[in-house]
CSV table of C-alpha atoms and ligand atoms in Angstrom, one decimal:
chain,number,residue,atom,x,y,z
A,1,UNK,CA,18.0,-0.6,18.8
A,2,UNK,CA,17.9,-3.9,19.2
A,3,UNK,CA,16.2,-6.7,16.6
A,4,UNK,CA,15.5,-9.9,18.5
A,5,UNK,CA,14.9,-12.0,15.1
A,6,UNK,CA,18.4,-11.0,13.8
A,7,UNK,CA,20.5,-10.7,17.1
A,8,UNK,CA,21.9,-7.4,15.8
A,9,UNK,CA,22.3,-4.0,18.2
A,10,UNK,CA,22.5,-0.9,16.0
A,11,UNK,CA,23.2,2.2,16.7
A,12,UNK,CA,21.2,5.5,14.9
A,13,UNK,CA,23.7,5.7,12.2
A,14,UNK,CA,24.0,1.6,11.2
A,15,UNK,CA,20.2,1.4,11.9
A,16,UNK,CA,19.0,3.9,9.2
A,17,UNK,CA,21.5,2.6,6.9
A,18,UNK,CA,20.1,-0.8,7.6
A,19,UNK,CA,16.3,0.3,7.1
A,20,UNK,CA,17.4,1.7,3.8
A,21,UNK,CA,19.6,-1.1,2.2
A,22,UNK,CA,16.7,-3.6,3.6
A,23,UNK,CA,13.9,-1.5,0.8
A,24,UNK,CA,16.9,-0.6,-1.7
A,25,UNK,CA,17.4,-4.8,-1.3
A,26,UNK,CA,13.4,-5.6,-1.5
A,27,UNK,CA,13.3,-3.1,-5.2
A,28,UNK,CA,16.0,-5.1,-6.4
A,29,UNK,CA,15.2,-8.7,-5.6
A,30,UNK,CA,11.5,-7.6,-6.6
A,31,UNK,CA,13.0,-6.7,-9.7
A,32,UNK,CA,10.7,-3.7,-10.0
A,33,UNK,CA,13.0,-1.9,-12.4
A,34,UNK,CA,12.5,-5.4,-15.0
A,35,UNK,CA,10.9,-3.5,-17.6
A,36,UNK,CA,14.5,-2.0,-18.2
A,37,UNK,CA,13.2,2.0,-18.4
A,38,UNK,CA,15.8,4.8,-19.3
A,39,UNK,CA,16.0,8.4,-19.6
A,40,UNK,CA,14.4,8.6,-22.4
A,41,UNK,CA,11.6,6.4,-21.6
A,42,UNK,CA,11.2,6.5,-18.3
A,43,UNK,CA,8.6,4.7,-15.8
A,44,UNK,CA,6.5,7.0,-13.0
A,45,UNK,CA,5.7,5.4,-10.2
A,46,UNK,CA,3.0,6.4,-7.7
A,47,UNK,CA,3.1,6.6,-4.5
A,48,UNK,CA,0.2,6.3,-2.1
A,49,UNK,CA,1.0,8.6,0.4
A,50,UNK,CA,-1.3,9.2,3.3
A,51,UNK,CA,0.7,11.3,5.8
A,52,UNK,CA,1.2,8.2,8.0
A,53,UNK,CA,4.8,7.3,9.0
A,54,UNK,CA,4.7,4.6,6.5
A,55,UNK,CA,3.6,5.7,3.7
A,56,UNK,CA,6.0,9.2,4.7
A,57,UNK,CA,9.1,6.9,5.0
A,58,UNK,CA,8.7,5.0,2.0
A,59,UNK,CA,8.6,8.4,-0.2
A,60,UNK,CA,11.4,9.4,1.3
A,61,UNK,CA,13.6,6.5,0.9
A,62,UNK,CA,12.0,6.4,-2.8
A,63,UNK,CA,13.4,9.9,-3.2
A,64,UNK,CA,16.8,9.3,-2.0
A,65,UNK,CA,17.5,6.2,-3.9
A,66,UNK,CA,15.9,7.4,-7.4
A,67,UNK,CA,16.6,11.2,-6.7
A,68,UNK,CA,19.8,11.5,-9.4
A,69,UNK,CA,17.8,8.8,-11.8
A,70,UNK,CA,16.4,10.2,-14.8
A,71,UNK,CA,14.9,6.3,-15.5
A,72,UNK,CA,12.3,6.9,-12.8
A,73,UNK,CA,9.6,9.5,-11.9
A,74,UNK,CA,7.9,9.8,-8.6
A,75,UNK,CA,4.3,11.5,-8.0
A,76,UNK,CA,2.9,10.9,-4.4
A,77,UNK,CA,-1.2,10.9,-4.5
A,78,UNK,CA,-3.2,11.6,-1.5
A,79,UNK,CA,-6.8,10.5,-1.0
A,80,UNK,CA,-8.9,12.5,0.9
A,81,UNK,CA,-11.6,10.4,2.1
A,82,UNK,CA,-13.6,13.2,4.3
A,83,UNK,CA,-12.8,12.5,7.5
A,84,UNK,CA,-12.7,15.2,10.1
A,85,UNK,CA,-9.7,16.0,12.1
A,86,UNK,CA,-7.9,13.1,10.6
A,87,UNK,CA,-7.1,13.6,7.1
A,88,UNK,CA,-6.5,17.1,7.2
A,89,UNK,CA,-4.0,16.8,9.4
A,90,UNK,CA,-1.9,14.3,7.6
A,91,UNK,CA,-2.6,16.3,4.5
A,92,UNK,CA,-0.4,18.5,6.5
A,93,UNK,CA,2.4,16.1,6.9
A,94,UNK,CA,1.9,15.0,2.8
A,95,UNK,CA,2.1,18.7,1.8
A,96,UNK,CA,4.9,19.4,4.1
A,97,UNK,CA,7.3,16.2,2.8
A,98,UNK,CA,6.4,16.8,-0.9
A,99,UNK,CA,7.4,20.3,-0.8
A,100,UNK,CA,11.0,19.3,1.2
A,101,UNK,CA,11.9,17.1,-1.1
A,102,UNK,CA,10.3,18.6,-4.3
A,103,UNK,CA,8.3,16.0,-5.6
A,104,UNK,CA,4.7,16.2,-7.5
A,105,UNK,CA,2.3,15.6,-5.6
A,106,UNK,CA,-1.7,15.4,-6.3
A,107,UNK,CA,-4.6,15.1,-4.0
A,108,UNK,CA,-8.1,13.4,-5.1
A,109,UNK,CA,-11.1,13.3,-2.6
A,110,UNK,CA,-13.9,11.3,-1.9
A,111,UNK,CA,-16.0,14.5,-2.1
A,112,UNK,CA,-14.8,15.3,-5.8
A,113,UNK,CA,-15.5,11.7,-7.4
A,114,UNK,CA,-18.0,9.8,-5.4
A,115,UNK,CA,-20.0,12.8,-4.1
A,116,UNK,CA,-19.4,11.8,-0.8
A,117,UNK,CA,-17.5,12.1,2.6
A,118,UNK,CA,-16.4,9.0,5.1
A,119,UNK,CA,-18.0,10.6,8.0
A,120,UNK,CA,-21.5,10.7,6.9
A,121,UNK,CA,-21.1,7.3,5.2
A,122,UNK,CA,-19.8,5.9,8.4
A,123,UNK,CA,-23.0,7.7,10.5
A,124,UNK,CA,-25.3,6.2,8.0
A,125,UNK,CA,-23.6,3.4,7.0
A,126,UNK,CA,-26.7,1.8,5.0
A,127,UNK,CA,-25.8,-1.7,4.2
A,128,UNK,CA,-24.8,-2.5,7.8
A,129,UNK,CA,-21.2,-2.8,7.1
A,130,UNK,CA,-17.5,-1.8,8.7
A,131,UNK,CA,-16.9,2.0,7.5
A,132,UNK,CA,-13.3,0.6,5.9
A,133,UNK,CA,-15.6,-1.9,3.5
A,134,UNK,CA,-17.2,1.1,1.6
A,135,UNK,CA,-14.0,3.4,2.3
A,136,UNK,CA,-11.8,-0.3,0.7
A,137,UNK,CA,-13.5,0.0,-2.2
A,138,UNK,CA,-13.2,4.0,-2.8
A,139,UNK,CA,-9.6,3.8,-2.6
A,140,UNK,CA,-9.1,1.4,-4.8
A,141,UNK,CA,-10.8,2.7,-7.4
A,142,UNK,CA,-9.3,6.3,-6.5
A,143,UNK,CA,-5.7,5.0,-7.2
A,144,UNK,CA,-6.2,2.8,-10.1
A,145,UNK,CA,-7.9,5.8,-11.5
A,146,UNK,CA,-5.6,8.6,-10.9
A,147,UNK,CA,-2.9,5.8,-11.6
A,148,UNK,CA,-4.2,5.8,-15.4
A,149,UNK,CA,-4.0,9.2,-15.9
A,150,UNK,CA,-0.9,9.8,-14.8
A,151,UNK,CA,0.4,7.1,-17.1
A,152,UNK,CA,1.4,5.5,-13.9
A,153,UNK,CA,3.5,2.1,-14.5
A,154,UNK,CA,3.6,0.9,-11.2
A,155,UNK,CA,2.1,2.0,-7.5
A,156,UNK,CA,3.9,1.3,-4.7
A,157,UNK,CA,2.5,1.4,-1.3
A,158,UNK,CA,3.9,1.7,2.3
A,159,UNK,CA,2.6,-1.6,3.9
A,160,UNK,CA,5.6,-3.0,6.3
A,161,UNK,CA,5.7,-6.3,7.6
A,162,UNK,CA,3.7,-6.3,10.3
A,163,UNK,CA,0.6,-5.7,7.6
A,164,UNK,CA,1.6,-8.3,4.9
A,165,UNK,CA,2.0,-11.0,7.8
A,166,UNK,CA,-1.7,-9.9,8.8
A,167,UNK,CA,-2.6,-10.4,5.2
A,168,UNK,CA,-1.0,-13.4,5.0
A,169,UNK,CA,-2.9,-15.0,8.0
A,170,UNK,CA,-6.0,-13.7,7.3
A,171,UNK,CA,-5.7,-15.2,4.1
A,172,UNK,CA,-4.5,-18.6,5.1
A,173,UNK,CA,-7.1,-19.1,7.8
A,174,UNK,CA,-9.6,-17.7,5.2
A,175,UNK,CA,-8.6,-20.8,3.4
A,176,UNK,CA,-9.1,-18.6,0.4
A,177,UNK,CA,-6.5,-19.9,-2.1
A,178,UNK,CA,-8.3,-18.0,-4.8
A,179,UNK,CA,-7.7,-14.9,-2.9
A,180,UNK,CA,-4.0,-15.7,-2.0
A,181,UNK,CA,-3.6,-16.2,-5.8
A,182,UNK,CA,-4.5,-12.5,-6.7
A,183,UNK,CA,-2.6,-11.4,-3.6
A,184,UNK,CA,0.9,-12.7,-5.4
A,185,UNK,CA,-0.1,-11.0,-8.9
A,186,UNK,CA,-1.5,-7.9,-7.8
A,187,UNK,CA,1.5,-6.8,-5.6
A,188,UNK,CA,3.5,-9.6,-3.7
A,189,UNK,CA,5.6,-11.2,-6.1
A,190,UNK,CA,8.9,-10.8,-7.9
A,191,UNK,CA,8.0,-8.6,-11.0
A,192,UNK,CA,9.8,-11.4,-13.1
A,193,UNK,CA,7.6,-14.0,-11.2
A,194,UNK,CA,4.4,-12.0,-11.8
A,195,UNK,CA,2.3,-12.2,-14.6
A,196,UNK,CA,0.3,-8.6,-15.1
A,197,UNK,CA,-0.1,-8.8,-18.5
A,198,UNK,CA,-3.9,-9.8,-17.7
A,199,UNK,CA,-4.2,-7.5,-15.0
A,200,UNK,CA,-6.3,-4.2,-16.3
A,201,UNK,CA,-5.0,-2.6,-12.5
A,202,UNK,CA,-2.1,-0.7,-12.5
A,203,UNK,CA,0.9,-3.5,-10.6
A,204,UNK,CA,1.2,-2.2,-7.1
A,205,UNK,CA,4.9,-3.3,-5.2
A,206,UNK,CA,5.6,-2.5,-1.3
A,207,UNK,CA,9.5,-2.1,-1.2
A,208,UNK,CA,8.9,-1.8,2.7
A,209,UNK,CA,7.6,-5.2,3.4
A,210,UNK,CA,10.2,-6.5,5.2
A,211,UNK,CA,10.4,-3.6,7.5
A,212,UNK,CA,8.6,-4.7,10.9
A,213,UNK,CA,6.2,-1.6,11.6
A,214,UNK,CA,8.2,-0.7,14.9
A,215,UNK,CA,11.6,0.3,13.0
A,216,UNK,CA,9.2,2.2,10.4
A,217,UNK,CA,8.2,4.3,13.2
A,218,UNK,CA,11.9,4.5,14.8
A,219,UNK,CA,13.4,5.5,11.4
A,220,UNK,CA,10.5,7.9,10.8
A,221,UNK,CA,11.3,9.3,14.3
A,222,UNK,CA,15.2,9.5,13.9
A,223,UNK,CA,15.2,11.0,10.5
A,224,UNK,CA,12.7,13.5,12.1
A,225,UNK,CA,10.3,13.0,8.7
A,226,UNK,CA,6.7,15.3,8.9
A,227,UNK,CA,3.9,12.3,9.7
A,228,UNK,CA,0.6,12.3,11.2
A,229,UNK,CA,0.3,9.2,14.0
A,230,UNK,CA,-3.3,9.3,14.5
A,231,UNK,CA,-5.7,6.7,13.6
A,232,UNK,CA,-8.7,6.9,12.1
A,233,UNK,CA,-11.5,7.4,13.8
A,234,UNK,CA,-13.6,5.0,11.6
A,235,UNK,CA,-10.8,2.0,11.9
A,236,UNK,CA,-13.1,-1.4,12.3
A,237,UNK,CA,-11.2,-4.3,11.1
A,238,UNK,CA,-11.1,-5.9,14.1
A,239,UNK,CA,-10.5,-9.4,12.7
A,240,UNK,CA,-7.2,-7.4,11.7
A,241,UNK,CA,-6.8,-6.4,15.0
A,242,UNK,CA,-6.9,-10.1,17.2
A,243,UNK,CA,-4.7,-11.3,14.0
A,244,UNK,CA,-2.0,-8.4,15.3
A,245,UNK,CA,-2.6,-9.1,18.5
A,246,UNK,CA,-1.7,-13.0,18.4
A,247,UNK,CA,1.0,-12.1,15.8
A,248,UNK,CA,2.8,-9.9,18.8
A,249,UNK,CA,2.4,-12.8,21.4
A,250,UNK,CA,3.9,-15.3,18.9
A,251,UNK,CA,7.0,-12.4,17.7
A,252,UNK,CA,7.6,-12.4,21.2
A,253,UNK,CA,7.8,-15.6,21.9
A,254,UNK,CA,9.4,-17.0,18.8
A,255,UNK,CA,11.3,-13.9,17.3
A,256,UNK,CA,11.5,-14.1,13.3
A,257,UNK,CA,7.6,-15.3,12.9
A,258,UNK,CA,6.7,-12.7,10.8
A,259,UNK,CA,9.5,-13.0,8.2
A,260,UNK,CA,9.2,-16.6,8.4
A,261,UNK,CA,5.5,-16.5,7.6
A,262,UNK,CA,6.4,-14.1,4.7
A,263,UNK,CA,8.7,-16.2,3.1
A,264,UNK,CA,6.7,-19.7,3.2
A,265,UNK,CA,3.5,-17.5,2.3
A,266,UNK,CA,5.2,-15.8,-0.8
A,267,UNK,CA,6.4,-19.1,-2.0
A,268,UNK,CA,2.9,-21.5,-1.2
A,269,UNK,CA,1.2,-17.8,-3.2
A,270,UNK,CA,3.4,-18.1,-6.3
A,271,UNK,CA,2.4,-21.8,-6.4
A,272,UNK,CA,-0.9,-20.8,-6.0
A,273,UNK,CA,-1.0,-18.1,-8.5
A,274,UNK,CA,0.7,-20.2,-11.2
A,275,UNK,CA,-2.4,-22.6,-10.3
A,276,UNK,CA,-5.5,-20.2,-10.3
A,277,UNK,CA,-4.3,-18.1,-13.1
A,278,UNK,CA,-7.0,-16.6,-16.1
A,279,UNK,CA,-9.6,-16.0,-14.0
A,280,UNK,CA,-9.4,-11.7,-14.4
A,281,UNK,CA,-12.6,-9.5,-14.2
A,282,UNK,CA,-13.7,-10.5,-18.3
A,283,UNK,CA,-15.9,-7.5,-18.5
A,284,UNK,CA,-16.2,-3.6,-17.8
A,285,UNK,CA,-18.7,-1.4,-15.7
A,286,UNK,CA,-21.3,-0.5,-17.9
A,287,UNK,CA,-21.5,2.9,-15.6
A,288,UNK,CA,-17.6,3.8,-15.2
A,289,UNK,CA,-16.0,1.0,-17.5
A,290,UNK,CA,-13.9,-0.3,-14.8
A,291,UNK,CA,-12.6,-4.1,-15.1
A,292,UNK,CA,-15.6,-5.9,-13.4
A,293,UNK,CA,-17.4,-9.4,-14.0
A,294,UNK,CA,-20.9,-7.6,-13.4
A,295,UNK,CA,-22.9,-5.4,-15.4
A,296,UNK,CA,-22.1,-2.3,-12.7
A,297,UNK,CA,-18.6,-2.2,-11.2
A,298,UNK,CA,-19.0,-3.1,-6.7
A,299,UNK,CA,-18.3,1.1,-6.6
A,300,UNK,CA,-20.5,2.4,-8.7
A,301,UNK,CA,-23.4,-0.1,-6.7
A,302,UNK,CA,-21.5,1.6,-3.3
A,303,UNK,CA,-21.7,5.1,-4.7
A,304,UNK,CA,-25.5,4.7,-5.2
A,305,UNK,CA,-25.9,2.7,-2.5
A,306,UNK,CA,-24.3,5.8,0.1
A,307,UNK,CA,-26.0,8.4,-2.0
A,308,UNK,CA,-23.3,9.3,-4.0
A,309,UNK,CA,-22.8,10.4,-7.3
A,310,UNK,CA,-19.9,10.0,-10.0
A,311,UNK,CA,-18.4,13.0,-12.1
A,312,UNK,CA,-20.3,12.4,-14.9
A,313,UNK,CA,-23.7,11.4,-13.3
A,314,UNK,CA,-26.5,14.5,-13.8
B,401,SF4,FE1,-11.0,4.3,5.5
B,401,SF4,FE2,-11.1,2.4,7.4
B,401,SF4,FE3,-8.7,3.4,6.6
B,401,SF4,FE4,-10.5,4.9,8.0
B,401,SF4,S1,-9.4,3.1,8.7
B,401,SF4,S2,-9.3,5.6,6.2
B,401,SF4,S3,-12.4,4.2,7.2
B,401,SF4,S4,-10.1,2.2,5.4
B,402,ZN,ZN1,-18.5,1.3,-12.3
């Protein structure tokens, strides 16, 4: 392959090797093993895994690297949101990959805690918003949740490049500084650059972020890894979309915008986050006791709202 924003050609071998010292590179210099774990008290990290080529690639470099390491536990957790002919088959793909490379794996569904499924949400869709607004806020909760009880210390996440330099424009045309504040805490930064300590969410890290989406897909294809490629048939951020689409125009054109934008975004963040800092959710659900600075958490009003219920509800 060839990587216009490095020069380099690779062959099969050199590029796999490549894609794999790039995320072993990212876990270091994100210092994600700072809280200095060992055998006997190790750290588990959680994996979202969806089925989808990133997610799938990111487990299995995860596995490779941390495989003989007795500091580190992995559990991969799929959510199940209840969408038909989509999520099944990348359960599939999930099932398939856990049980290669014998890792735990747990799946939590939509159905189980909110009482509901995507599909008829999306059909009904009551408040007149994009299907991935409600579905946002489900998964959110659903891996912080399932991240506390499994003792979880961090989650890591498959997003590549291609879906942090989204981020990061949205963001910056947002002229949200508040918003690019959290984004450093919550899961951008350096672990030792981070301050989680006020944080009640588990600290998410994405060890594939400087991996531009096409060589996930090539490396997912070359190592011959189980994934689903569909897309969701609910999939409706289309500010996301035009933000890709003049993100292509300007890679081709200029090659190296993405990690360009990444690198002066992560640093103009950190500023930002050492600015904005203190300003955590101060209270908890008085439904779910989640971290929220309302009397009822935004998914417990959701779960109502889509007709819904929670475990414990009668
Ligand atoms: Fe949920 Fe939207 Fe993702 Fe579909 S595309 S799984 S609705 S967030
Ligand atoms: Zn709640």
């Amino acid at each position: 392959m060839y990587a216009a924003y490095s020069g380099l050609h690779l062959c099969e071998s050199h590029f796999c090797r490549s894609v794999d010292s790039r995320v072993r590179r990212r876990i270091r210099n994100d210092a994600l093993l700072s809280a200095n774990p060992t055998p006997e008290d190790p750290e588990t990290w959680l994996i979202g895994l969806s089925g989808g080529k990133d997610s799938v690639v990111l487990t299995q470099i995860l596995f490779e690297t941390f495989e003989d390491d007795p500091r580190i536990e992995l559990v991969a957790l799929t959510i199940h949101e209840g969408i038909d002919g989509y999520r099944d088959a990348s359960l599939e793909a999930c099932l398939e990959l856990t049980d290669d490379l014998g890792i735990d794996h747990e799946v939590v569904s939509y159905a189980d805690e909110y009482g509901v499924e995507m599909d008829s949400v999306a059909e009904d869709d009551p408040l007149g918003m994009a299907p991935c607004a409600y579905c946002g806020v489900f998964r959110r909760d659903a891996l912080s949740t399932y991240a506390d009880e499994y003792g979880a210390d961090k989650l890591l996440t498959g997003h590549n490049l291609d879906d942090e330099a989204q981020t990061a424009m949205m963001n910056l045309l947002s002229g949200d500084v508040g918003q690019i504040a959290k984004h450093f805490d919550a899961s951008l930064g350096s672990f030792e650059d981070r301050e989680i300590d006020d944080d009640p969410f588990v600290p998410r890290a994405k060890p594939l972020r400087d991996i531009p989406e096409k060589e996930v897909a090539l490396y997912a294809h070359l190592r011959e890894l189980p994934t689903h490629m569909a897309e969701c048939p609910h999939a409706s951020e289309a500010y996301r979309g035009e933000i890709q689409d003049h993100l292509h125009e300007l890679e081709d054109e200029h090659p190296g915008t993405r990690h360009s934008i990444m690198s002066g975004y992560e640093e103009l963040a950190k500023l930002a986050a050492e600015a904005h800092r203190g300003g955590g959710p101060g209270g908890e659900c008085e439904r779910c006791g989640a971290p929220t600075n309302n009397d009822v958490c935004r998914k417990c009003e959701l779960v109502d709202v889509v007709g819904g219920e929670l475990p414990g509800d009668d």
